[in-house]
Amino acid sequence: MATVLSPATVVQKPFRRGFDYTTLFWIGTAVILAILILNPIFYLFKESFTAKGDEGGWTLMNYVEAFSNPLYYSPIVATLWISLSVGVLSLVIGASIAWCVSRTDIPMANMIRNLILASFVTPPFLGAIAWIFLAGPREGWLNDIFRAVTFAGDDSYLFNIFSLGGVIFAITLYTFPLVFIVVMAALNNISSDIEDAANIAGGGTFSTMVNITLPLVLPALFAGFIMAVLEAMILFGTPAILAIPARMHVMTTQLRAFMASEENLVGLAAAYSMPMLVVAVWLIYSRGRILGKRGFATVGGKGGQRRPQKLGAWRYPVLALCLIPLACAVVLPYVALLLTSFMRTLGGGLTWDNMTFANYVFIWNNDAVWGSIGNTIGLAVAAATAAAGLAGVIAYVSQRRIVWGHQYMSFLATLPIAIPGIVLAVGLFAAYTKQPFVLYGTLWIMFFAYLTKYLPLAFQTSNAALMSVHPELEECSRILGANRIQVFWDVTIPLFKVGLVASWILVFMPSLRELSASVLLWTTNTKVISVVIIDLYEENLLGAISALGVVLLLITLVAVLAGFRLAGRDFMKA
C-alpha cells in the first residue's frame, strides 16, 4: 500500500538525515585546492632557505648571494626601469584611447575596439619577433626604407629594437590594452551630466576632460598603471628575445639562467624571485584597495546617459593618433609575420623568387613541432577543463557556504594572480622534483602550472556568473530530496553554464601561448609551441618561427570566435 507524505513531512525529510556524505566531496575539493596552491609556495620558501648541494640544512646564503653579488644588480635595476616606463607609457596610450572611444565622437570606434582585442590576445613574444623583422638594425624593413630614402650607409639605421628602448616599446604594445580595458569600464559607468554642465558653463572638450572626467577615473587609472607595471615585471618572452641579444638581463631572464645552470641553483633562484613575489602581492593588494574603496561610478548612476564630446575638425587627426599604436601592435606585426612565413630569407626582399612554402613544409614535416602542437592543445584543453570545473565547484561552495572555511577557498583560488608565472614555475620545480610527487619531465607538472596560474581567471568568471543564480531554486530541489551534488549538477550548472564556458575559454586562450612557466618546466618530450618558437629563434630559423606563429594566431582566432559564439561578445570583459 502506497504511503502519501504530507508537505510538512517532505520538508522535514532532508533535515532528519544524519551525516551528509556529499560533504566529503566538498571537503575533498578544498583539500585539492589547498595542495595545488600552497604546495609550490611552501617549497619556494623552503628552497630559498635550503643550503646548496649535499650540505642540506637551513641557511641565508641564498639571499646573501642573490642580493650581494654585483652581477645580479643590473637585472633588478633593468626590471624596475622597464616596468615603470611601460607602466607610464601604457597609462598614457591606453587611457587616451579609452577616453576617445568612450567620451568622444571619434569615427570607427568599433574598429578600434576590435584592434585592441586583437592586440590583447596576441602573444607578446610573437610581437617582439615580428618587430625584429621591422626594426632590426641590419635587415629590418623600416631601416631598409630609411637607408633607401636617405642614401645612408649599410651600417646606418633609424630604429634598433635590440635596445632598452626597443624592449620598452615592444612590451608597451601588448600591455596598454590592459589599461584600456580598466579605464574604458570606468568611463562607461560615468554619466555625461556633469560633463554637459561643464560644457554649458563654457568649458571646452579638453578642459572638461582634465578637470571633470580625469578626477572621476583616477582610481581606474592607478589600477591600470599597476596592472601594466606588474605585467611588464613578470614578462619573460619579450626580454628573452630582445634584451639578451643586447647583452642585457632582466629578473625573469636571470631566473631562467639560474634554472638552466648545470649547478644546482634552485635555492638561489627561489631567493632571487622573492622581490618579484613581494612586489606582485603588494601591487595586487594595492589595486584591490583602490578599486574596492574608491568606486568610480559615482556620478549620475547607471541610468545616466553618455553623450560624446564633439571633436569637430579634430575627429580624423585624433583617429590617426589612436591608430598609430594599434598599427604598431597588430597591423605591422601581423603583416610582417605573414610575409616572412612565405620568404626564403629575410634579406631577400618581397620578390617572387624569394617566395616559398618551405617554412610551412618544414613545420609540417617536423615531428618536434607536431609534438609541441599536440602538447599545447592537449594542455590547454586539460587545464581549461580542470580550471573551469574546479572554479565552478569553489564558487558554489564559497557562495553557498557549504563547508567551514569557505571564505579561505575564495582566497586560495584568487591567490595565484599575485604569483608571477616564472616564480610559480620555480616553486613547482622545487615541489614536484621530490617525493612523493615526482612529476618533473612529464606533462603533469606543466598541467599543474597552467591550472594554478589561470585558476583565478576561471574562478572570477564563474563566481560572477553564479551570483546571478538565486539559491531558492536549489532549495526547492533540496526540499524534494536531492542531495547537494545532485542539485549542483542538475540545477546550478545549467543555470550558469555560460559563465563556465566563458571561464573555459579564458583559460584555454592564454594556455595556448603560455611561456614564462613552460620555459622552466619543459623537457624534450614536453615542449609546447611557445618553447619551440624560442628554440627556433635561438637557431635563427626566422621563417619557420613566422609560419608557426601564424598557426598559433589562427588557433587563437578560432578560440576567440568560439568564445563570441558560445558565451557572447562580453566574455572577454572577465
mmCIF file of C-alpha atoms in Angstrom, residues 37-337:
data_model
loop_
_atom_site.group_PDB
_atom_site.id
_atom_site.type_symbol
_atom_site.label_atom_id
_atom_site.label_comp_id
_atom_site.label_asym_id
_atom_site.label_seq_id
_atom_site.Cartn_x
_atom_site.Cartn_y
_atom_site.Cartn_z
ATOM 1 C CA ILE A 37 48.138 26.372 -4.365
ATOM 2 C CA LEU A 38 50.124 26.023 -1.138
ATOM 3 C CA ASN A 39 52.476 23.188 -2.079
ATOM 4 C CA PRO A 40 54.582 25.144 -4.630
ATOM 5 C CA ILE A 41 54.551 28.259 -2.422
ATOM 6 C CA PHE A 42 55.777 26.242 0.569
ATOM 7 C CA TYR A 43 58.595 24.657 -1.444
ATOM 8 C CA LEU A 44 59.528 28.024 -2.955
ATOM 9 C CA PHE A 45 60.131 29.469 0.526
ATOM 10 C CA LYS A 46 61.725 26.252 1.800
ATOM 11 C CA GLU A 47 64.143 26.039 -1.114
ATOM 12 C CA SER A 48 65.191 29.667 -0.685
ATOM 13 C CA PHE A 49 66.413 28.808 2.848
ATOM 14 C CA THR A 50 67.980 25.454 1.923
ATOM 15 C CA ALA A 51 71.737 25.080 1.546
ATOM 16 C CA LYS A 52 73.023 24.105 -1.900
ATOM 17 C CA GLY A 53 74.223 20.576 -2.713
ATOM 18 C CA ASP A 54 74.560 17.752 -0.252
ATOM 19 C CA GLU A 55 75.067 20.040 2.726
ATOM 20 C CA GLY A 56 71.349 20.483 3.334
ATOM 21 C CA GLY A 57 70.089 22.366 6.354
ATOM 22 C CA TRP A 58 68.784 25.903 6.702
ATOM 23 C CA THR A 59 70.798 28.889 5.506
ATOM 24 C CA LEU A 60 70.524 32.524 4.497
ATOM 25 C CA MET A 61 73.365 32.218 1.996
ATOM 26 C CA ASN A 62 70.982 32.082 -0.993
ATOM 27 C CA TYR A 63 69.671 35.545 -0.073
ATOM 28 C CA VAL A 64 73.148 36.838 0.678
ATOM 29 C CA GLU A 65 74.448 35.691 -2.707
ATOM 30 C CA ALA A 66 71.364 36.845 -4.616
ATOM 31 C CA PHE A 67 71.479 40.400 -3.266
ATOM 32 C CA SER A 68 75.164 40.995 -2.588
ATOM 33 C CA ASN A 69 76.642 39.836 -5.896
ATOM 34 C CA PRO A 70 77.045 42.900 -8.181
ATOM 35 C CA LEU A 71 76.342 40.686 -11.227
ATOM 36 C CA TYR A 72 72.729 40.365 -10.126
ATOM 37 C CA TYR A 73 72.107 44.090 -9.510
ATOM 38 C CA SER A 74 71.697 45.131 -13.125
ATOM 39 C CA PRO A 75 68.737 42.765 -13.867
ATOM 40 C CA ILE A 76 66.893 44.221 -10.868
ATOM 41 C CA VAL A 77 67.573 47.801 -11.974
ATOM 42 C CA ALA A 78 66.622 46.984 -15.600
ATOM 43 C CA THR A 79 63.391 45.310 -14.449
ATOM 44 C CA LEU A 80 62.395 48.323 -12.362
ATOM 45 C CA TRP A 81 63.215 50.768 -15.151
ATOM 46 C CA ILE A 82 61.375 48.756 -17.817
ATOM 47 C CA SER A 83 58.339 48.113 -15.587
ATOM 48 C CA LEU A 84 57.886 51.759 -14.602
ATOM 49 C CA SER A 85 58.465 53.014 -18.142
ATOM 50 C CA VAL A 86 55.991 50.525 -19.583
ATOM 51 C CA GLY A 87 53.502 51.453 -16.845
ATOM 52 C CA VAL A 88 53.670 55.171 -17.673
ATOM 53 C CA LEU A 89 53.531 54.678 -21.456
ATOM 54 C CA SER A 90 50.705 52.143 -21.212
ATOM 55 C CA LEU A 91 48.779 54.519 -18.980
ATOM 56 C CA VAL A 92 49.113 57.411 -21.416
ATOM 57 C CA ILE A 93 48.252 55.354 -24.510
ATOM 58 C CA GLY A 94 45.556 53.109 -23.034
ATOM 59 C CA ALA A 95 43.755 55.859 -21.113
ATOM 60 C CA SER A 96 43.871 58.282 -24.048
ATOM 61 C CA ILE A 97 42.363 55.761 -26.472
ATOM 62 C CA ALA A 98 39.753 54.711 -23.894
ATOM 63 C CA TRP A 99 38.704 58.351 -23.436
ATOM 64 C CA CYS A 100 38.481 58.903 -27.192
ATOM 65 C CA VAL A 101 36.369 55.771 -27.734
ATOM 66 C CA SER A 102 34.109 56.254 -24.724
ATOM 67 C CA ARG A 103 33.653 60.033 -24.475
ATOM 68 C CA THR A 104 34.064 61.477 -27.954
ATOM 69 C CA ASP A 105 32.510 61.144 -31.389
ATOM 70 C CA ILE A 106 35.672 59.651 -32.884
ATOM 71 C CA PRO A 107 34.916 57.705 -36.115
ATOM 72 C CA MET A 108 35.431 53.917 -36.388
ATOM 73 C CA ALA A 109 35.200 53.329 -32.644
ATOM 74 C CA ASN A 110 34.212 49.664 -33.137
ATOM 75 C CA MET A 111 37.245 49.058 -35.327
ATOM 76 C CA ILE A 112 39.469 50.499 -32.585
ATOM 77 C CA ARG A 113 37.860 48.164 -30.019
ATOM 78 C CA ASN A 114 38.439 45.145 -32.275
ATOM 79 C CA LEU A 115 42.079 46.085 -32.840
ATOM 80 C CA ILE A 116 42.526 46.485 -29.070
ATOM 81 C CA LEU A 117 41.077 42.986 -28.625
ATOM 82 C CA ALA A 118 43.470 41.631 -31.280
ATOM 83 C CA SER A 119 46.476 43.168 -29.528
ATOM 84 C CA PHE A 120 45.236 41.812 -26.193
ATOM 85 C CA VAL A 121 45.161 38.189 -27.437
ATOM 86 C CA THR A 122 48.406 38.410 -29.427
ATOM 87 C CA PRO A 123 51.302 36.604 -27.704
ATOM 88 C CA PRO A 124 53.818 39.344 -26.781
ATOM 89 C CA PHE A 125 56.793 37.191 -27.807
ATOM 90 C CA LEU A 126 55.354 36.885 -31.335
ATOM 91 C CA GLY A 127 55.009 40.655 -31.469
ATOM 92 C CA ALA A 128 58.638 41.008 -30.373
ATOM 93 C CA ILE A 129 59.803 38.630 -33.115
ATOM 94 C CA ALA A 130 57.731 40.492 -35.708
ATOM 95 C CA TRP A 131 59.378 43.749 -34.682
ATOM 96 C CA ILE A 132 62.785 42.202 -35.339
ATOM 97 C CA PHE A 133 61.667 41.897 -38.975
ATOM 98 C CA LEU A 134 60.509 45.504 -38.907
ATOM 99 C CA ALA A 135 63.098 47.320 -36.801
ATOM 100 C CA GLY A 136 66.164 45.097 -36.683
ATOM 101 C CA PRO A 137 69.201 47.362 -37.224
ATOM 102 C CA ARG A 138 70.565 45.377 -40.207
ATOM 103 C CA GLU A 139 67.645 43.705 -42.008
ATOM 104 C CA GLY A 140 64.634 45.469 -40.526
ATOM 105 C CA TRP A 141 62.302 46.632 -43.269
ATOM 106 C CA LEU A 142 61.785 50.084 -41.746
ATOM 107 C CA ASN A 143 65.543 50.592 -41.608
ATOM 108 C CA ASP A 144 65.836 49.384 -45.223
ATOM 109 C CA ILE A 145 63.333 52.062 -46.216
ATOM 110 C CA PHE A 146 65.269 54.632 -44.178
ATOM 111 C CA ARG A 147 68.551 53.742 -45.909
ATOM 112 C CA ALA A 148 66.886 53.752 -49.341
ATOM 113 C CA VAL A 149 65.333 57.173 -48.795
ATOM 114 C CA THR A 150 68.336 58.854 -47.172
ATOM 115 C CA PHE A 151 71.071 57.012 -49.143
ATOM 116 C CA ALA A 152 72.690 56.210 -45.800
ATOM 117 C CA GLY A 153 75.359 53.529 -45.490
ATOM 118 C CA ASP A 154 74.662 49.883 -44.771
ATOM 119 C CA ASP A 155 75.649 50.341 -41.119
ATOM 120 C CA SER A 156 73.211 53.184 -40.565
ATOM 121 C CA TYR A 157 69.813 52.591 -39.057
ATOM 122 C CA LEU A 158 66.889 54.591 -37.713
ATOM 123 C CA PHE A 159 65.474 52.012 -35.280
ATOM 124 C CA ASN A 160 67.160 49.394 -33.112
ATOM 125 C CA ILE A 161 64.723 47.003 -31.489
ATOM 126 C CA PHE A 162 67.636 45.318 -29.662
ATOM 127 C CA SER A 163 67.935 48.065 -27.080
ATOM 128 C CA LEU A 164 66.409 49.143 -23.797
ATOM 129 C CA GLY A 165 64.068 51.482 -25.650
ATOM 130 C CA GLY A 166 63.130 48.683 -28.051
ATOM 131 C CA VAL A 167 62.258 46.344 -25.176
ATOM 132 C CA ILE A 168 60.083 49.020 -23.520
ATOM 133 C CA PHE A 169 58.393 49.747 -26.855
ATOM 134 C CA ALA A 170 57.657 46.092 -27.631
ATOM 135 C CA ILE A 171 56.270 45.357 -24.154
ATOM 136 C CA THR A 172 54.124 48.506 -24.126
ATOM 137 C CA LEU A 173 52.412 47.486 -27.376
ATOM 138 C CA TYR A 174 50.819 44.471 -25.660
ATOM 139 C CA THR A 175 50.364 45.989 -22.198
ATOM 140 C CA PHE A 176 48.383 49.160 -22.886
ATOM 141 C CA PRO A 177 45.213 47.113 -23.737
ATOM 142 C CA LEU A 178 45.061 46.217 -20.014
ATOM 143 C CA VAL A 179 44.839 49.921 -19.142
ATOM 144 C CA PHE A 180 42.324 50.475 -21.928
ATOM 145 C CA ILE A 181 40.000 47.754 -20.590
ATOM 146 C CA VAL A 182 40.085 49.047 -16.991
ATOM 147 C CA VAL A 183 39.694 52.733 -17.873
ATOM 148 C CA MET A 184 37.054 52.022 -20.525
ATOM 149 C CA ALA A 185 34.938 50.172 -17.949
ATOM 150 C CA ALA A 186 35.251 53.127 -15.552
ATOM 151 C CA LEU A 187 34.345 55.686 -18.206
ATOM 152 C CA ASN A 188 31.331 53.683 -19.338
ATOM 153 C CA ASN A 189 29.938 53.792 -15.793
ATOM 154 C CA ILE A 190 30.042 57.595 -15.587
ATOM 155 C CA SER A 191 27.125 59.697 -16.772
ATOM 156 C CA SER A 192 27.748 62.674 -19.034
ATOM 157 C CA ASP A 193 25.580 65.024 -16.963
ATOM 158 C CA ILE A 194 28.457 66.793 -15.207
ATOM 159 C CA GLU A 195 30.463 66.989 -18.445
ATOM 160 C CA ASP A 196 27.432 68.566 -20.130
ATOM 161 C CA ALA A 197 27.194 71.064 -17.294
ATOM 162 C CA ALA A 198 30.870 71.929 -17.734
ATOM 163 C CA ASN A 199 30.327 72.460 -21.475
ATOM 164 C CA ILE A 200 27.335 74.710 -20.804
ATOM 165 C CA ALA A 201 29.465 76.710 -18.347
ATOM 166 C CA GLY A 202 31.949 77.362 -21.128
ATOM 167 C CA GLY A 203 34.448 74.544 -20.697
ATOM 168 C CA GLY A 204 35.957 73.117 -23.832
ATOM 169 C CA THR A 205 36.433 69.431 -24.633
ATOM 170 C CA PHE A 206 40.000 69.296 -23.349
ATOM 171 C CA SER A 207 39.378 71.299 -20.166
ATOM 172 C CA THR A 208 36.312 69.150 -19.413
ATOM 173 C CA MET A 209 38.398 66.028 -19.777
ATOM 174 C CA VAL A 210 41.163 67.336 -17.494
ATOM 175 C CA ASN A 211 39.003 68.969 -14.840
ATOM 176 C CA ILE A 212 35.894 66.750 -14.799
ATOM 177 C CA THR A 213 36.431 63.303 -16.333
ATOM 178 C CA LEU A 214 40.008 62.700 -15.197
ATOM 179 C CA PRO A 215 39.369 63.047 -11.434
ATOM 180 C CA LEU A 216 36.427 60.641 -11.675
ATOM 181 C CA VAL A 217 38.527 57.861 -13.203
ATOM 182 C CA LEU A 218 41.673 58.365 -11.126
ATOM 183 C CA PRO A 219 41.221 55.039 -9.254
ATOM 184 C CA ALA A 220 40.877 53.190 -12.558
ATOM 185 C CA LEU A 221 43.922 54.975 -13.955
ATOM 186 C CA PHE A 222 46.008 53.968 -10.972
ATOM 187 C CA ALA A 223 44.705 50.394 -11.134
ATOM 188 C CA GLY A 224 45.554 50.229 -14.841
ATOM 189 C CA PHE A 225 49.035 51.574 -14.150
ATOM 190 C CA ILE A 226 49.572 48.869 -11.506
ATOM 191 C CA MET A 227 48.436 46.123 -13.888
ATOM 192 C CA ALA A 228 50.757 47.386 -16.623
ATOM 193 C CA VAL A 229 53.735 47.549 -14.245
ATOM 194 C CA LEU A 230 53.009 44.039 -12.970
ATOM 195 C CA GLU A 231 52.653 42.608 -16.482
ATOM 196 C CA ALA A 232 55.930 44.196 -17.596
ATOM 197 C CA MET A 233 57.741 42.941 -14.494
ATOM 198 C CA ILE A 234 56.755 39.271 -14.896
ATOM 199 C CA LEU A 235 57.092 39.031 -18.698
ATOM 200 C CA PHE A 236 59.743 36.628 -19.954
ATOM 201 C CA GLY A 237 59.408 36.200 -23.729
ATOM 202 C CA THR A 238 59.977 39.758 -24.958
ATOM 203 C CA PRO A 239 63.070 40.413 -22.773
ATOM 204 C CA ALA A 240 64.485 36.997 -23.735
ATOM 205 C CA ILE A 241 64.104 37.778 -27.445
ATOM 206 C CA LEU A 242 65.166 41.444 -27.461
ATOM 207 C CA ALA A 243 67.186 42.143 -24.310
ATOM 208 C CA ILE A 244 69.560 39.158 -24.224
ATOM 209 C CA PRO A 245 70.976 39.875 -27.732
ATOM 210 C CA ALA A 246 71.675 43.387 -26.396
ATOM 211 C CA ARG A 247 73.613 41.761 -23.525
ATOM 212 C CA MET A 248 71.040 42.833 -21.001
ATOM 213 C CA HIS A 249 69.221 40.704 -18.439
ATOM 214 C CA VAL A 250 66.026 41.330 -16.525
ATOM 215 C CA MET A 251 64.977 39.367 -13.455
ATOM 216 C CA THR A 252 62.909 36.812 -15.398
ATOM 217 C CA THR A 253 65.718 36.002 -17.826
ATOM 218 C CA GLN A 254 68.182 35.865 -14.927
ATOM 219 C CA LEU A 255 65.884 33.341 -13.201
ATOM 220 C CA ARG A 256 65.955 31.186 -16.310
ATOM 221 C CA ALA A 257 69.746 31.428 -16.350
ATOM 222 C CA PHE A 258 69.827 30.159 -12.762
ATOM 223 C CA MET A 259 67.499 27.259 -13.572
ATOM 224 C CA ALA A 260 69.361 26.347 -16.778
ATOM 225 C CA SER A 261 72.708 26.246 -14.990
ATOM 226 C CA GLU A 262 74.414 22.871 -14.629
ATOM 227 C CA GLU A 263 74.943 23.724 -10.995
ATOM 228 C CA ASN A 264 72.063 23.260 -8.576
ATOM 229 C CA LEU A 265 70.927 26.888 -8.236
ATOM 230 C CA VAL A 266 67.259 26.285 -7.404
ATOM 231 C CA GLY A 267 67.720 27.791 -3.929
ATOM 232 C CA LEU A 268 69.391 30.873 -5.390
ATOM 233 C CA ALA A 269 66.596 31.199 -7.967
ATOM 234 C CA ALA A 270 63.975 30.906 -5.221
ATOM 235 C CA ALA A 271 65.677 33.628 -3.147
ATOM 236 C CA TYR A 272 66.150 35.849 -6.210
ATOM 237 C CA SER A 273 62.441 35.543 -7.095
ATOM 238 C CA MET A 274 61.244 36.746 -3.695
ATOM 239 C CA PRO A 275 61.321 40.504 -4.514
ATOM 240 C CA MET A 276 59.119 39.834 -7.555
ATOM 241 C CA LEU A 277 56.688 37.881 -5.404
ATOM 242 C CA VAL A 278 56.574 40.588 -2.708
ATOM 243 C CA VAL A 279 56.136 43.420 -5.226
ATOM 244 C CA ALA A 280 53.460 41.465 -7.131
ATOM 245 C CA VAL A 281 51.495 40.775 -3.928
ATOM 246 C CA TRP A 282 51.775 44.430 -2.914
ATOM 247 C CA LEU A 283 50.616 45.642 -6.334
ATOM 248 C CA ILE A 284 47.647 43.281 -6.392
ATOM 249 C CA TYR A 285 46.739 44.290 -2.839
ATOM 250 C CA SER A 286 47.007 47.989 -3.729
ATOM 251 C CA ARG A 287 44.836 47.518 -6.784
ATOM 252 C CA GLY A 288 42.184 45.779 -4.720
ATOM 253 C CA ARG A 289 42.257 48.523 -2.086
ATOM 254 C CA ILE A 290 41.999 51.266 -4.701
ATOM 255 C CA LEU A 291 39.180 49.695 -6.680
ATOM 256 C CA GLY A 292 37.431 48.390 -3.585
ATOM 257 C CA LYS A 293 37.283 51.549 -1.511
ATOM 258 C CA ARG A 294 37.175 54.319 -4.103
ATOM 259 C CA GLY A 295 34.434 53.418 -6.546
ATOM 260 C CA PHE A 296 34.484 55.409 -9.725
ATOM 261 C CA ALA A 297 30.801 55.001 -10.707
ATOM 262 C CA THR A 298 29.836 57.969 -8.555
ATOM 263 C CA VAL A 299 28.064 60.375 -10.841
ATOM 264 C CA GLY A 300 24.648 60.020 -12.362
ATOM 265 C CA GLY A 301 24.123 56.339 -11.671
ATOM 266 C CA LYS A 302 23.591 53.632 -14.254
ATOM 267 C CA GLY A 303 20.526 55.376 -15.625
ATOM 268 C CA GLY A 304 22.593 58.354 -16.769
ATOM 269 C CA GLN A 305 23.349 58.628 -20.470
ATOM 270 C CA ARG A 306 26.677 59.220 -22.140
ATOM 271 C CA ARG A 307 26.768 61.880 -24.808
ATOM 272 C CA PRO A 308 30.006 62.065 -26.783
ATOM 273 C CA GLN A 309 32.132 65.207 -26.703
ATOM 274 C CA LYS A 310 32.348 66.873 -30.099
ATOM 275 C CA LEU A 311 35.842 66.788 -31.577
ATOM 276 C CA GLY A 312 34.898 68.865 -34.588
ATOM 277 C CA ALA A 313 37.754 69.235 -37.029
ATOM 278 C CA TRP A 314 39.978 67.145 -34.785
ATOM 279 C CA ARG A 315 37.984 63.912 -35.357
ATOM 280 C CA TYR A 316 40.220 62.431 -38.029
ATOM 281 C CA PRO A 317 43.554 63.681 -36.656
ATOM 282 C CA VAL A 318 42.624 62.110 -33.294
ATOM 283 C CA LEU A 319 41.627 58.895 -35.090
ATOM 284 C CA ALA A 320 45.029 58.833 -36.789
ATOM 285 C CA LEU A 321 46.786 59.251 -33.420
ATOM 286 C CA CYS A 322 44.754 56.377 -31.941
ATOM 287 C CA LEU A 323 45.567 54.111 -34.888
ATOM 288 C CA ILE A 324 49.346 54.591 -34.587
ATOM 289 C CA PRO A 325 49.834 52.328 -31.521
ATOM 290 C CA LEU A 326 47.273 49.845 -32.876
ATOM 291 C CA ALA A 327 49.068 49.654 -36.202
ATOM 292 C CA CYS A 328 52.320 49.016 -34.315
ATOM 293 C CA ALA A 329 50.700 46.354 -32.123
ATOM 294 C CA VAL A 330 48.578 44.498 -34.690
ATOM 295 C CA VAL A 331 48.742 45.548 -38.332
ATOM 296 C CA LEU A 332 52.502 45.799 -38.883
ATOM 297 C CA PRO A 333 53.445 42.697 -36.821
ATOM 298 C CA TYR A 334 50.728 40.535 -38.414
ATOM 299 C CA VAL A 335 51.747 41.605 -41.920
ATOM 300 C CA ALA A 336 55.426 41.047 -41.091
ATOM 301 C CA LEU A 337 54.787 37.551 -39.703
#
